[in-house]
Short mmCIF file of C-alpha atoms in Angstrom, two decimals:
data_model
loop_
_atom_site.label_atom_id
_atom_site.label_comp_id
_atom_site.label_asym_id
_atom_site.label_seq_id
_atom_site.Cartn_x
_atom_site.Cartn_y
_atom_site.Cartn_z
CA LYS A 1 -3.59 1.07 -18.43
CA ALA A 2 -4.79 0.71 -15.09
CA SER A 3 -5.37 4.39 -14.38
CA THR A 4 -7.64 4.51 -17.57
CA LEU A 5 -9.32 1.36 -16.56
CA LEU A 6 -10.43 2.61 -13.24
CA GLY A 7 -11.52 6.01 -14.54
CA ILE A 8 -8.52 8.18 -12.58
CA ASP A 9 -7.53 9.72 -16.09
CA GLN A 10 -11.10 10.61 -16.92
CA ALA A 11 -11.67 12.14 -13.43
CA ARG A 12 -8.53 13.86 -13.38
CA SER A 13 -9.54 15.57 -16.65
CA LYS A 14 -12.94 16.41 -15.63
CA LEU A 15 -12.45 17.96 -12.20
CA PHE A 16 -9.26 19.99 -13.03
CA SER A 17 -10.44 21.41 -16.26
CA GLY A 18 -12.75 23.35 -13.94
CA ALA A 19 -9.72 25.08 -12.26
CA SER A 20 -9.81 28.73 -13.03
CA GLY A 21 -8.11 32.03 -12.38
CA LYS A 22 -4.58 31.90 -9.80
CA VAL A 23 -4.31 28.16 -9.31
CA LEU A 24 -2.29 26.50 -6.74
CA GLU A 25 -1.65 22.95 -7.22
CA ILE A 26 -0.69 20.64 -4.01
CA GLY A 27 1.48 17.64 -4.25
CA ALA A 28 2.57 17.99 -7.85
CA GLY A 29 4.61 15.61 -8.17
CA THR A 30 6.06 15.20 -11.66
CA GLY A 31 3.29 17.32 -13.27
CA LEU A 32 0.86 14.64 -14.24
CA ASN A 33 -2.04 17.01 -13.84
CA LEU A 34 -0.50 19.73 -16.42
CA SER A 35 -2.31 18.29 -19.53
CA THR A 36 -5.85 18.28 -17.52
CA TYR A 37 -6.12 22.25 -17.07
CA ASP A 38 -7.88 24.57 -19.38
CA PRO A 39 -5.33 27.32 -19.90
CA SER A 40 -8.11 29.85 -21.05
CA LYS A 41 -9.37 29.57 -17.71
CA LEU A 42 -6.12 30.19 -15.61
CA THR A 43 -4.25 33.65 -15.19
CA SER A 44 -1.37 31.46 -12.94
CA LEU A 45 -0.42 28.08 -12.15
CA THR A 46 1.70 27.28 -8.88
CA LEU A 47 2.95 23.77 -8.70
CA LEU A 48 3.82 22.99 -5.46
CA ASP A 49 5.63 19.66 -3.94
CA VAL A 50 7.57 18.90 -1.01
CA SER A 51 10.19 17.21 -3.46
CA GLN A 52 12.52 19.35 -5.47
CA GLY A 53 13.26 15.91 -7.45
CA MET A 54 9.57 15.67 -8.43
CA LEU A 55 9.54 19.29 -9.24
CA ALA A 56 12.54 19.03 -11.53
CA GLU A 57 10.60 16.15 -13.31
CA ALA A 58 7.52 18.57 -13.44
CA GLN A 59 9.67 21.43 -15.03
CA LYS A 60 10.87 18.98 -17.81
CA ARG A 61 7.41 17.75 -18.77
CA TRP A 62 6.27 21.84 -18.67
CA GLN A 63 9.13 23.00 -20.95
CA ASP A 64 8.39 19.84 -23.03
CA ALA A 65 7.80 21.58 -26.79
CA SER A 66 5.06 19.43 -27.57
CA PHE A 67 3.07 20.05 -24.53
CA GLN A 68 3.40 23.99 -24.71
CA GLN A 69 1.89 23.85 -28.12
CA ARG A 70 -1.49 22.29 -26.64
CA GLY A 71 -3.65 25.18 -25.54
CA ASP A 72 -3.03 28.56 -24.78
CA TRP A 73 -0.53 28.86 -22.08
CA GLU A 74 1.44 32.03 -23.40
CA ASN A 75 -0.47 34.34 -21.17
CA VAL A 76 -0.27 32.02 -18.10
CA LYS A 77 2.34 32.50 -15.47
CA VAL A 78 3.56 29.09 -14.25
CA GLU A 79 5.51 28.62 -10.96
CA PHE A 80 7.12 25.68 -9.32
CA VAL A 81 7.61 25.99 -5.54
CA GLN A 82 9.32 23.53 -3.00
CA ALA A 83 6.92 23.55 0.43
CA ASP A 84 5.25 21.55 2.89
CA ALA A 85 1.59 21.79 2.52
CA THR A 86 0.41 20.81 5.60
CA THR A 87 2.05 23.80 7.32
CA GLU A 88 3.50 26.36 4.92
CA LEU A 89 0.81 27.46 2.46
CA VAL A 90 -0.37 30.39 4.76
CA GLU A 91 3.46 31.69 5.21
CA LYS A 92 4.37 31.27 1.62
CA PHE A 93 1.39 32.72 0.00
CA GLY A 94 -1.03 34.45 2.47
CA VAL A 95 -4.58 34.05 2.87
CA GLY A 96 -6.88 34.30 0.27
CA SER A 97 -4.14 34.32 -2.43
CA PHE A 98 -5.66 31.81 -5.19
CA ASP A 99 -8.87 31.62 -6.55
CA THR A 100 -8.63 27.37 -6.86
CA VAL A 101 -6.51 25.06 -5.07
CA VAL A 102 -6.11 21.40 -6.60
CA ASP A 103 -5.12 18.04 -5.50
CA SER A 104 -4.81 14.71 -6.60
CA PHE A 105 -3.84 11.70 -4.38
CA SER A 106 -1.52 13.58 -1.91
CA LEU A 107 -4.06 13.51 1.21
CA CYS A 108 -3.25 9.90 2.16
CA VAL A 109 0.40 10.37 2.07
CA MET A 110 0.18 13.12 4.60
CA GLY A 111 -1.63 10.60 7.31
CA ASN A 112 -4.63 11.47 8.78
CA ASP A 113 -3.29 14.48 11.16
CA GLY A 114 -1.26 15.68 8.08
CA ALA A 115 -4.30 15.72 5.64
CA SER A 116 -6.41 17.61 8.31
CA LYS A 117 -3.57 20.34 8.57
CA CYS A 118 -3.23 20.51 4.69
CA LEU A 119 -7.06 21.02 4.23
CA ASP A 120 -7.00 24.18 6.72
CA GLN A 121 -4.00 25.57 4.63
CA MET A 122 -5.80 25.16 1.40
CA ARG A 123 -8.79 26.66 2.90
CA GLN A 124 -6.98 29.46 4.22
CA VAL A 125 -4.96 30.51 0.88
CA VAL A 126 -8.21 30.38 -1.61
CA LYS A 127 -10.34 33.41 -1.40
CA PRO A 128 -14.28 33.32 -0.20
CA GLY A 129 -16.09 32.29 -2.88
CA GLY A 130 -12.97 30.38 -4.40
CA LYS A 131 -13.19 26.49 -4.84
CA VAL A 132 -10.81 23.45 -3.61
CA LEU A 133 -10.86 20.41 -6.02
CA LEU A 134 -9.69 17.25 -4.88
CA LEU A 135 -8.88 13.78 -6.21
CA GLU A 136 -8.27 11.29 -3.56
CA ASN A 137 -8.02 7.53 -2.27
CA SER A 138 -10.87 6.71 -0.03
CA ARG A 139 -12.38 4.21 1.87
CA ALA A 140 -14.73 2.05 -0.18
CA SER A 141 -18.43 2.21 -0.52
CA ASN A 142 -18.59 -1.86 -0.48
CA PRO A 143 -18.52 -2.96 3.07
CA ILE A 144 -16.33 -5.67 2.43
CA LEU A 145 -13.98 -3.88 0.49
CA GLY A 146 -13.88 -1.32 2.88
CA ALA A 147 -13.28 -3.50 6.02
CA TYR A 148 -10.29 -5.37 4.06
CA GLN A 149 -8.89 -1.61 3.51
CA ASP A 150 -9.39 -1.30 7.27
CA ALA A 151 -7.62 -4.14 8.21
CA THR A 152 -4.58 -3.75 5.56
CA ALA A 153 -4.30 0.01 5.43
CA ASN A 154 -1.25 0.64 7.82
CA ALA A 155 0.72 -2.40 6.74
CA ALA A 156 0.23 -1.59 3.00
CA ALA A 157 1.20 1.95 3.54
CA SER A 158 4.28 0.42 5.66
CA ALA A 159 4.95 -2.50 3.05
CA GLY A 160 5.29 -0.46 -0.08
CA GLY A 161 2.31 1.88 -0.64
CA LYS A 162 4.85 4.81 -0.45
CA GLY A 163 3.24 5.72 3.34
CA CYS A 164 -0.37 6.16 1.43
CA VAL A 165 -3.09 5.26 3.94
CA TYR A 166 -5.63 4.61 1.75
CA ASN A 167 -8.73 3.95 3.53
CA GLN A 168 -9.01 7.80 4.42
CA ASN A 169 -12.42 9.42 5.27
CA VAL A 170 -11.86 12.37 3.13
CA GLU A 171 -15.12 13.41 3.04
CA ALA A 172 -15.53 13.59 6.71
CA MET A 173 -12.26 15.42 7.30
CA ILE A 174 -13.44 17.91 4.75
CA LYS A 175 -16.79 18.35 6.41
CA ALA A 176 -14.39 19.07 9.84
CA THR A 177 -12.55 21.62 8.20
CA ASN A 178 -13.90 25.05 9.23
CA GLY A 179 -14.89 27.22 6.33
CA LEU A 180 -14.81 24.30 3.40
CA ARG A 181 -17.89 22.82 2.29
CA ILE A 182 -18.54 19.95 -0.13
CA GLU A 183 -20.85 21.26 -3.11
CA GLN A 184 -20.01 17.88 -5.34
CA GLN A 185 -18.42 14.69 -4.88
CA LYS A 186 -18.27 11.71 -7.11
CA ALA A 187 -17.28 8.12 -6.31
CA TYR A 188 -15.20 5.91 -9.08
CA ALA A 189 -14.15 2.07 -8.97
CA ALA A 190 -16.92 1.45 -5.81
CA GLY A 191 -15.58 4.28 -4.11
CA LEU A 192 -11.97 3.39 -3.85
CA PHE A 193 -11.44 6.88 -5.03
CA ARG A 194 -13.43 10.04 -4.81
CA SER A 195 -13.55 13.67 -6.20
CA PHE A 196 -14.60 16.93 -4.43
CA GLU A 197 -15.84 20.12 -5.46
CA CYS A 198 -15.49 22.26 -2.60
CA SER A 199 -16.36 25.92 -2.01
CA VAL A 200 -14.77 28.35 0.50
CA ARG A 201 -16.80 30.53 2.78
#
């Protein structure tokens, strides 16, 4: 499948297996990342999405018996929360409530302004010394491909890209977020998407 060929599945597993302690996942959708966590490292996992319909699908995935037999989940508290990650994280959970916050491919759907607000909300709900793990669409490293993205991003977002602005400069957004520091990043598929491991100061 395409996600395997592009390295997305590998990137998910590599990045999110590093989540530990109290974990919050933003834009959890249908729970696609559930299988990438190492439950031995978690004390709790909160899956958050703005869509109740998506969360219902994530709950179905979680309740699947075959899934729960993978790994030791019995000591992990799992919750499903409907909220807007661009404005409601601090209000819902309070400052410094989590050890790790993760997100995959949600920032592009929020637009540039919404993504910047979300990053600030993420930073606030993570304890100092905690981490933010991101896997996001980004502007390609290849200049020609990047120029094509720039020319088509808005039209693609409106025409069938589910609102995803796929040429965001996520690195710049992170650097502009007070208290967030990129510790490591990795580009995949000529930079069409990137993973970021960030620390919270």
